[in-house]
Coordinates of C-alpha atoms in Angstrom, one line a residue:
Chain A
M1 CA 14.7 8.9 3.0
L2 CA 11.8 6.8 3.7
K3 CA 9.6 9.1 5.3
A4 CA 7.0 8.3 8.3
R5 CA 3.7 7.8 7.4
V6 CA 0.2 9.1 8.4
I7 CA -2.5 8.1 8.0
P8 CA -6.3 8.5 8.6
C9 CA -9.0 5.8 9.5
L10 CA -12.0 5.8 8.4
D11 CA -14.7 3.5 9.6
V12 CA -17.5 2.6 7.4
N13 CA -20.8 0.8 8.3
A14 CA -23.0 -0.7 5.2
G15 CA -21.3 1.8 2.4
R16 CA -21.2 4.4 4.9
V17 CA -19.0 6.0 7.3
V18 CA -19.4 6.3 10.6
K19 CA -17.3 8.2 12.8
G20 CA -16.0 10.5 9.8
V21 CA -14.8 13.9 8.6
N22 CA -16.8 17.2 10.5
F23 CA -16.8 19.4 8.3
V24 CA -19.4 21.9 6.9
D25 CA -18.7 21.6 3.3
L26 CA -19.3 17.9 2.8
V27 CA -22.0 17.4 0.6
D28 CA -22.7 14.2 2.4
A29 CA -21.1 13.6 6.1
G30 CA -21.2 9.7 4.9
D31 CA -19.9 9.5 1.9
P32 CA -16.6 7.2 2.3
V33 CA -15.4 8.6 -1.2
E34 CA -15.7 12.1 -0.7
Q35 CA -14.1 12.4 2.6
A36 CA -11.5 9.6 1.3
Q37 CA -10.8 13.0 -1.1
L38 CA -10.6 15.8 1.3
Y39 CA -8.5 13.2 2.7
D40 CA -6.1 13.2 -0.2
A41 CA -6.3 16.9 -1.3
A42 CA -4.7 17.2 2.4
G43 CA -1.8 15.6 1.8
A44 CA -2.9 12.4 3.8
D45 CA 0.5 9.6 3.3
E46 CA -2.5 7.1 3.4
L47 CA -5.7 6.2 3.5
C48 CA -7.2 3.4 5.9
F49 CA -10.7 2.0 4.7
L50 CA -11.9 -0.3 8.8
D51 CA -15.4 -2.0 7.0
I52 CA -17.6 -2.2 10.0
T53 CA -20.6 -3.8 8.4
A54 CA -22.3 -6.9 10.8
S55 CA -24.7 -7.6 7.9
H56 CA -23.6 -10.5 5.7
E57 CA -25.8 -8.7 3.2
N58 CA -24.3 -5.5 2.8
R59 CA -20.3 -6.9 2.4
D60 CA -20.5 -6.4 -0.9
T61 CA -20.9 -2.5 -0.1
I62 CA -17.1 -2.0 0.4
F63 CA -16.1 -4.0 -2.8
D64 CA -18.0 -0.9 -4.6
V65 CA -16.4 2.3 -2.0
V66 CA -12.9 1.0 -3.0
A67 CA -13.8 1.4 -6.4
R68 CA -15.4 4.8 -6.3
T69 CA -12.1 5.9 -4.2
A70 CA -10.0 4.1 -6.4
E71 CA -11.1 6.4 -10.0
H72 CA -11.0 9.4 -7.8
C73 CA -8.1 9.3 -5.1
F74 CA -4.0 8.8 -6.0
M75 CA -3.0 7.8 -2.7
P76 CA -2.6 4.0 -1.0
L77 CA -5.3 2.6 0.2
T78 CA -5.5 0.1 2.7
V79 CA -8.7 -1.7 3.3
G80 CA -9.8 -4.6 7.0
G81 CA -13.0 -5.5 8.1
G82 CA -14.4 -9.0 7.6
V83 CA -11.3 -10.6 5.4
R84 CA -11.3 -14.1 5.2
T85 CA -11.3 -15.8 2.3
T86 CA -8.8 -15.1 -0.6
E87 CA -11.4 -14.5 -3.0
D88 CA -11.9 -11.5 -0.8
I89 CA -8.4 -10.0 -1.1
R90 CA -8.3 -10.3 -5.2
K91 CA -11.5 -8.2 -5.2
L92 CA -10.2 -5.9 -2.9
L93 CA -7.2 -5.4 -4.7
L94 CA -9.1 -5.2 -8.2
A95 CA -11.1 -2.4 -7.2
G96 CA -7.9 -0.3 -6.1
A97 CA -6.9 -1.1 -2.5
D98 CA -2.6 -1.3 -2.3
K99 CA -2.9 -3.4 0.8
V100 CA -5.7 -5.1 2.6
S101 CA -5.7 -5.9 6.6
I102 CA -6.7 -9.5 7.7
N103 CA -7.6 -9.7 11.6
T104 CA -9.6 -12.5 13.0
A105 CA -9.2 -14.6 10.6
A106 CA -5.1 -14.8 11.0
V107 CA -6.5 -15.9 14.4
H108 CA -8.7 -18.4 12.9
N109 CA -6.1 -19.8 11.2
P110 CA -2.7 -18.7 10.7
D111 CA -2.0 -20.6 7.1
F112 CA -4.6 -18.5 5.4
V113 CA -1.7 -15.0 6.1
R114 CA 0.5 -17.5 4.4
E115 CA -1.9 -18.2 1.8
A116 CA -2.9 -15.1 0.8
S117 CA 1.1 -13.8 0.8
E118 CA 1.9 -16.1 -1.6
K119 CA -0.4 -15.6 -3.5
F120 CA -0.5 -11.4 -3.5
G121 CA 2.7 -11.2 -2.1
A122 CA 4.1 -10.0 1.3
Q123 CA 4.1 -6.1 0.6
C124 CA -0.1 -6.7 0.2
I125 CA -0.6 -7.8 3.1
V126 CA -1.5 -6.5 6.3
V127 CA -1.7 -8.4 9.4
A128 CA -3.9 -6.1 11.9
V129 CA -3.3 -7.2 16.1
D130 CA -5.3 -5.8 18.4
A131 CA -3.6 -6.1 21.9
K132 CA -4.6 -5.6 25.2
R133 CA -2.3 -5.7 28.6
V134 CA -3.5 -8.8 31.1
D135 CA -2.1 -9.5 34.7
A136 CA 1.5 -11.2 34.2
V137 CA 0.1 -14.3 36.8
T138 CA -4.1 -13.6 36.6
R139 CA -4.1 -13.5 32.5
E140 CA -6.8 -11.4 33.4
P141 CA -7.5 -8.2 31.4
S142 CA -5.4 -5.6 33.4
P143 CA -4.3 -1.8 32.5
D144 CA -1.2 -1.9 34.3
G145 CA -0.4 -5.6 33.4
T146 CA 3.0 -6.8 32.1
R147 CA 1.8 -9.1 29.3
F148 CA 0.4 -7.8 26.4
E149 CA -2.1 -10.6 25.0
I150 CA -4.6 -10.6 21.2
F151 CA -8.1 -9.6 21.6
T152 CA -10.8 -10.4 19.1
H153 CA -14.3 -8.6 18.7
G154 CA -13.1 -5.1 19.6
G155 CA -11.4 -6.5 22.4
R156 CA -14.4 -8.1 23.7
K157 CA -12.9 -11.7 23.6
A158 CA -10.1 -13.2 25.1
T159 CA -7.5 -15.4 22.5
G160 CA -4.8 -16.2 24.8
I161 CA -2.6 -15.8 22.1
E162 CA 0.8 -13.5 24.1
C163 CA 1.0 -10.8 21.1
I164 CA 5.1 -10.2 20.8
S165 CA 5.1 -13.9 19.3
W166 CA 1.6 -13.6 18.0
A167 CA 3.5 -11.2 15.9
E168 CA 7.1 -12.3 15.0
K169 CA 4.7 -15.0 13.6
M170 CA 2.1 -13.1 11.4
A171 CA 5.6 -11.4 9.9
E172 CA 7.1 -14.7 9.8
F173 CA 4.0 -16.3 7.7
G174 CA 4.4 -13.6 5.3
A175 CA 2.8 -10.3 6.8
G176 CA 4.2 -7.5 5.0
E177 CA 3.1 -4.9 8.0
I178 CA 1.6 -4.9 11.2
L179 CA -1.3 -2.9 11.9
L180 CA -1.0 -3.4 15.5
T181 CA -4.5 -1.5 18.3
S182 CA -3.4 -1.4 21.9
M183 CA -7.8 -1.9 22.5
D184 CA -6.5 -0.3 26.3
R185 CA -6.1 3.5 24.6
D186 CA -8.1 2.6 21.6
G187 CA -11.1 6.2 22.2
T188 CA -9.5 7.3 25.0
K189 CA -7.3 10.3 23.3
N190 CA -4.3 9.2 25.7
G191 CA -1.7 8.1 23.2
F192 CA -0.4 5.0 21.8
D193 CA 0.3 2.1 24.3
L194 CA 4.3 3.1 23.7
A195 CA 6.0 0.3 25.5
L196 CA 3.4 -2.1 22.7
T197 CA 4.5 -0.4 19.8
R198 CA 8.1 -0.4 21.0
A199 CA 8.2 -3.9 21.4
V200 CA 6.4 -5.1 18.9
A201 CA 8.2 -3.2 16.5
D202 CA 11.5 -3.7 17.6
A203 CA 10.4 -7.9 17.5
V204 CA 9.9 -8.0 13.8
P205 CA 11.7 -7.2 10.5
V206 CA 8.6 -5.6 8.5
P207 CA 6.8 -2.3 8.9
V208 CA 4.5 -1.7 12.3
I209 CA 1.7 0.8 12.1
A210 CA 1.4 2.5 15.3
S211 CA -2.8 2.6 15.8
G212 CA -5.4 3.3 19.5
G213 CA -5.1 6.4 21.6
V214 CA -3.7 9.4 19.6
G215 CA -5.5 12.5 21.3
N216 CA -2.9 15.5 20.3
L217 CA 0.1 16.0 17.8
D218 CA 2.8 15.0 20.1
H219 CA 1.2 11.4 20.5
L220 CA 2.5 10.8 17.0
V221 CA 5.6 11.6 17.1
D222 CA 5.7 9.7 20.6
G223 CA 4.8 6.9 18.4
I224 CA 7.4 7.2 16.2
T225 CA 10.5 8.8 18.1
E226 CA 9.5 6.1 21.0
G227 CA 7.6 3.4 19.7
H228 CA 9.9 2.9 17.0
A229 CA 6.8 2.7 14.5
S230 CA 6.6 3.4 10.4
A231 CA 3.2 5.2 10.5
V232 CA 1.0 6.2 12.5
L233 CA -3.0 5.5 11.8
A234 CA -5.7 7.9 13.7
A235 CA -8.9 8.5 13.4
S236 CA -10.4 11.3 16.0
I237 CA -8.4 13.8 15.6
F238 CA -8.6 14.5 12.0
H239 CA -12.4 14.1 11.6
F240 CA -13.2 16.4 14.2
G241 CA -11.4 18.6 13.0
T242 CA -9.3 18.8 15.8
Y243 CA -6.0 19.0 13.6
S244 CA -5.4 19.0 10.0
I245 CA -3.4 16.5 8.5
Q246 CA -0.8 19.3 7.4
Q247 CA -1.2 20.6 11.1
A248 CA 0.3 17.0 12.1
K249 CA 3.3 16.3 9.5
A250 CA 4.2 20.5 10.6
H251 CA 4.4 18.9 14.1
M252 CA 6.5 16.0 13.3
L253 CA 8.4 17.6 11.3
A254 CA 9.6 20.1 13.7
A255 CA 9.9 17.4 16.2
G256 CA 12.3 15.3 14.0
A257 CA 10.7 13.0 12.7
P258 CA 10.9 12.6 8.9
V259 CA 7.2 13.7 7.3
R260 CA 6.5 13.9 3.6
M261 CA 5.9 17.7 3.6
D262 CA 2.9 17.9 0.9
E263 CA 3.6 22.3 -0.9
T264 CA 0.2 21.5 -2.5
A265 CA -2.0 20.0 0.0
A266 CA -5.2 22.0 0.7
Chain B
M1 CA -6.6 4.8 -26.3
I2 CA -4.5 2.9 -23.6
G3 CA -4.8 -0.4 -22.9
I4 CA -4.3 -1.3 -19.1
V5 CA -3.4 -5.5 -19.4
D6 CA -6.0 -7.1 -17.6
Y7 CA -4.1 -10.2 -15.6
G8 CA -6.3 -11.1 -13.2
L9 CA -4.0 -8.9 -10.9
G10 CA -3.6 -5.4 -9.6
N11 CA -5.0 -2.6 -8.7
L12 CA -6.3 -1.9 -12.6
T13 CA -9.6 0.6 -11.5
S14 CA -6.7 2.6 -9.7
V15 CA -4.5 2.5 -13.3
A16 CA -7.8 3.6 -15.6
G17 CA -9.2 6.6 -12.5
A18 CA -6.0 7.8 -13.5
V19 CA -5.8 7.7 -17.0
S20 CA -9.5 9.0 -17.3
K21 CA -7.9 11.8 -14.5
L22 CA -5.6 12.5 -17.4
G23 CA -7.8 12.9 -20.4
F24 CA -7.2 9.9 -22.2
E25 CA -9.4 7.1 -22.4
P26 CA -8.4 3.9 -20.4
H27 CA -9.7 0.3 -21.5
I28 CA -9.4 -2.6 -18.7
T29 CA -8.9 -5.5 -21.2
S30 CA -6.8 -9.1 -22.1
D31 CA -8.0 -8.8 -25.5
A32 CA -5.6 -9.4 -27.9
D33 CA -7.6 -6.7 -30.9
T34 CA -7.8 -4.3 -27.8
L35 CA -4.6 -3.9 -26.9
A36 CA -2.6 -3.9 -30.8
A37 CA -5.8 -1.0 -31.0
S38 CA -4.2 0.6 -27.9
D39 CA -2.1 3.8 -28.8
K40 CA -0.3 2.6 -24.9
L41 CA -0.2 0.2 -22.9
I42 CA 0.4 -0.1 -19.1
L43 CA 1.0 -3.3 -16.8
P44 CA 0.0 -2.9 -13.2
G45 CA 0.9 -5.5 -10.3
V46 CA 0.0 -6.1 -7.1
G47 CA 1.2 -9.8 -6.3
A48 CA 3.8 -12.2 -6.8
F49 CA 6.0 -12.6 -9.2
P50 CA 5.0 -16.6 -10.3
D51 CA 1.4 -15.8 -10.0
G52 CA 2.1 -13.1 -12.5
M53 CA 3.6 -14.9 -14.6
A54 CA 1.2 -17.7 -14.7
N55 CA -1.6 -15.3 -15.7
L56 CA 0.4 -13.5 -17.8
A57 CA 0.8 -17.0 -19.5
N58 CA -2.8 -18.5 -19.3
R59 CA -4.3 -15.5 -21.0
G60 CA -2.1 -15.5 -24.0
L61 CA -0.7 -12.1 -22.8
I62 CA 3.2 -13.2 -23.3
D63 CA 3.0 -13.7 -26.8
I64 CA 0.7 -10.8 -27.8
L65 CA 2.5 -8.1 -25.5
G66 CA 5.9 -9.6 -27.1
D67 CA 4.5 -9.0 -30.5
L68 CA 3.2 -5.2 -29.7
V69 CA 6.0 -4.5 -27.3
I70 CA 8.7 -5.2 -28.8
K71 CA 8.1 -5.9 -32.7
Q72 CA 5.7 -2.9 -33.3
R73 CA 7.5 -1.2 -30.8
K74 CA 4.4 0.0 -28.7
P75 CA 4.9 2.4 -25.4
I76 CA 4.6 0.2 -22.5
L77 CA 4.9 1.1 -18.4
G78 CA 4.7 -1.5 -16.1
I79 CA 4.2 -0.5 -13.0
C80 CA 5.7 -2.3 -9.8
L81 CA 5.0 -5.7 -10.6
G82 CA 4.0 -5.5 -13.5
F83 CA 7.8 -3.5 -13.9
Q84 CA 9.6 -6.1 -12.0
L85 CA 8.1 -8.7 -14.7
L86 CA 9.4 -6.8 -17.3
G87 CA 13.1 -8.2 -16.2
L88 CA 14.6 -11.6 -16.5
S89 CA 13.4 -13.1 -13.8
S90 CA 12.4 -13.1 -10.3
E91 CA 13.3 -15.7 -7.1
E92 CA 10.3 -14.2 -5.6
F93 CA 9.1 -18.1 -4.1
G94 CA 11.8 -19.6 -6.1
H95 CA 13.0 -19.2 -10.1
T96 CA 10.3 -17.8 -12.3
P97 CA 11.4 -16.5 -15.7
G98 CA 9.9 -12.8 -16.8
L99 CA 9.1 -11.2 -19.7
G100 CA 13.6 -10.5 -19.9
W101 CA 12.8 -7.3 -21.8
I102 CA 14.7 -5.3 -19.3
D103 CA 18.6 -7.8 -19.0
A104 CA 18.5 -7.7 -14.9
P105 CA 16.9 -10.1 -12.9
V106 CA 14.5 -9.2 -9.3
T107 CA 16.0 -9.9 -6.3
R108 CA 15.0 -9.2 -2.9
L109 CA 15.6 -5.8 -0.6
K110 CA 18.6 -6.5 1.5
P111 CA 19.0 -2.9 2.9
A112 CA 23.1 -2.7 4.1
D113 CA 21.0 -0.6 7.1
N114 CA 19.7 -3.1 9.5
A115 CA 17.1 -1.1 10.9
L116 CA 15.4 -0.4 7.6
R117 CA 12.4 -3.1 7.5
V118 CA 11.8 -5.0 4.3
P119 CA 9.1 -4.4 3.0
H120 CA 9.7 -1.0 1.3
V121 CA 6.6 0.6 2.2
G122 CA 5.7 4.2 2.6
W123 CA 7.1 7.7 0.3
N124 CA 10.1 7.8 -0.9
D125 CA 12.7 10.0 -2.7
L126 CA 13.7 9.6 -6.6
T127 CA 16.7 10.2 -7.8
Q128 CA 16.3 10.6 -11.3
T129 CA 20.0 9.4 -12.9
K130 CA 18.6 10.6 -16.1
P131 CA 16.5 13.2 -16.1
D132 CA 16.4 14.2 -19.5
C133 CA 13.7 10.4 -19.0
I134 CA 10.3 11.7 -21.1
L135 CA 9.1 10.6 -17.7
F136 CA 11.1 13.5 -14.6
D137 CA 9.5 15.7 -17.2
G138 CA 8.4 18.9 -14.8
I139 CA 9.5 16.7 -11.9
A140 CA 12.3 17.9 -9.3
D141 CA 14.5 15.3 -8.9
Q142 CA 14.0 13.9 -5.2
S143 CA 10.3 14.3 -5.6
L144 CA 8.6 12.0 -3.0
F145 CA 6.6 9.0 -4.8
Y146 CA 4.8 5.8 -3.0
F147 CA 6.6 2.4 -2.9
V148 CA 5.6 -0.7 -1.8
H149 CA 7.8 -4.0 -2.5
T150 CA 9.6 -7.0 -1.4
F151 CA 11.7 -7.2 -4.4
H152 CA 13.6 -5.0 -6.6
M153 CA 15.1 -5.2 -9.9
E154 CA 19.1 -5.1 -10.1
T155 CA 20.8 -2.8 -12.1
P156 CA 20.5 -3.3 -15.9
P157 CA 24.0 -3.8 -17.6
D158 CA 22.6 -1.9 -20.5
G159 CA 22.1 1.6 -18.7
S160 CA 18.0 1.4 -19.4
Q161 CA 18.5 3.0 -15.5
V162 CA 16.4 6.7 -15.5
G163 CA 15.8 6.3 -11.8
T164 CA 17.1 5.0 -8.4
C165 CA 15.4 5.2 -5.1
D166 CA 17.9 4.6 -1.9
Y167 CA 17.0 2.3 1.1
G168 CA 20.1 0.6 2.3
G169 CA 21.2 1.1 -0.5
A170 CA 20.9 2.2 -4.1
F171 CA 18.6 0.3 -5.7
T172 CA 16.9 0.8 -9.5
A173 CA 13.5 2.7 -9.6
A174 CA 12.8 3.6 -12.5
V175 CA 13.7 2.3 -16.9
Q176 CA 13.2 3.1 -19.8
K177 CA 14.8 1.2 -22.7
G178 CA 13.7 2.5 -26.0
N179 CA 9.7 1.8 -26.0
V180 CA 10.1 -0.2 -23.0
F181 CA 9.4 1.9 -19.1
G182 CA 9.0 0.6 -15.7
T183 CA 8.0 2.7 -12.6
Q184 CA 9.0 0.4 -9.0
F185 CA 6.8 3.4 -7.2
H186 CA 3.2 3.2 -8.2
P187 CA 2.4 6.7 -10.3
E188 CA -1.3 6.2 -9.7
K189 CA -1.0 6.1 -6.6
S190 CA 1.7 8.9 -5.4
Q191 CA -0.6 12.1 -5.8
Q192 CA 0.1 14.9 -8.0
A193 CA 4.3 13.8 -8.9
G194 CA 2.4 10.9 -9.9
L195 CA -0.2 12.0 -12.2
T196 CA 1.9 14.3 -14.0
L197 CA 4.3 11.5 -14.1
L198 CA 2.1 9.2 -15.7
G199 CA 0.8 11.9 -17.7
N200 CA 3.9 12.3 -19.0
F201 CA 4.4 9.0 -20.4
L202 CA 0.6 9.3 -21.6
E203 CA 1.6 11.8 -23.8
K204 CA 5.1 12.0 -25.0
A205 CA 6.1 7.9 -24.9

């Protein structure tokens, strides 16, 4: 049967890892390729690079990072951040990415998703959805709010777009997967926003990757069993060595989430 | 020398990296002479079917590959979209004829279980319907491989199916018809099992 995926995510700025694995045996802790190789050896199911490079002149560094990673890592790779044109997508796929994640560009021009999907196939187009709870009446951000809306710019900029219908629309436009991040939970270690995850996962026919808030291994289980996500993405619990990929998977398996156990993994 | 067919689509670098890792010399090319000089060919692919066939046609590759693979019987491995292109046709964004080397059309995945999502993304078990196929040497039945696809090849009537995967019903996940091999999954992205399978093709096909 299809396994639930565990996906570590690396933030990359101008070709260097910003928030990465804190292992002592790394020669160059800032090299995304070396970190990717560690996760490959550790049996991660997929790897995600999020390019957070702000300056335009450094934007091409990600293509080199992806190409060097693909030369050494024989595992699936999703790359997101700053993807705005079909040319960006083409270059990332040729460099070795399997999937490309579109975020802001989809909000600005939803038809871009349709265009990308027709050109490259739905299976490689991931739409990243950054959602935040807002008060159902005032529409102001509120951790207790019951309405979910899309935010851009790392959660700072409201769009007024309702999240569930947006995810449905993106799937309809050809997104092959939704990477759903709760901006309320991101960085909190309090676990996924399960109500948000489940609402989106139950509404769309495509796989949903849950993201934002993982602080312990039970959170990973919850994302799959209660959030109905097909995959769980986490950054800090793996990067800072709190848990290994194998620990995470063993825990998930014991808790009834189907995962791939790799006996050869480090 | 291993010719990796460059038709402007697909994760060429990943495939080339895996071929190098296995000790072979990859050449990413659409040049007829280089392809002819290659011992084996790999047709990778990440993309949509109509674009794939159009790109092959624009580069004159349909005739070149037809000559090398069908007339000269050079071994070829199609991966993911590259595998689907070996089929008769696809219904992805309308009807597009394929290379037609495997006698089966490519249609949309329709899992019998409504809870299963499409695309089919992730690691799934491969059932070796013909365990003797050289691709599977040293690989246990039910080993996990990485899939990412919306469409699938229907069961070829000529018995060329060698492996299936169950996703709300069994679908064709690997084929061999003489010198023509194909996998719906990505061996170059399937860690150790994938490298073993790719190595089998490179060494034994």
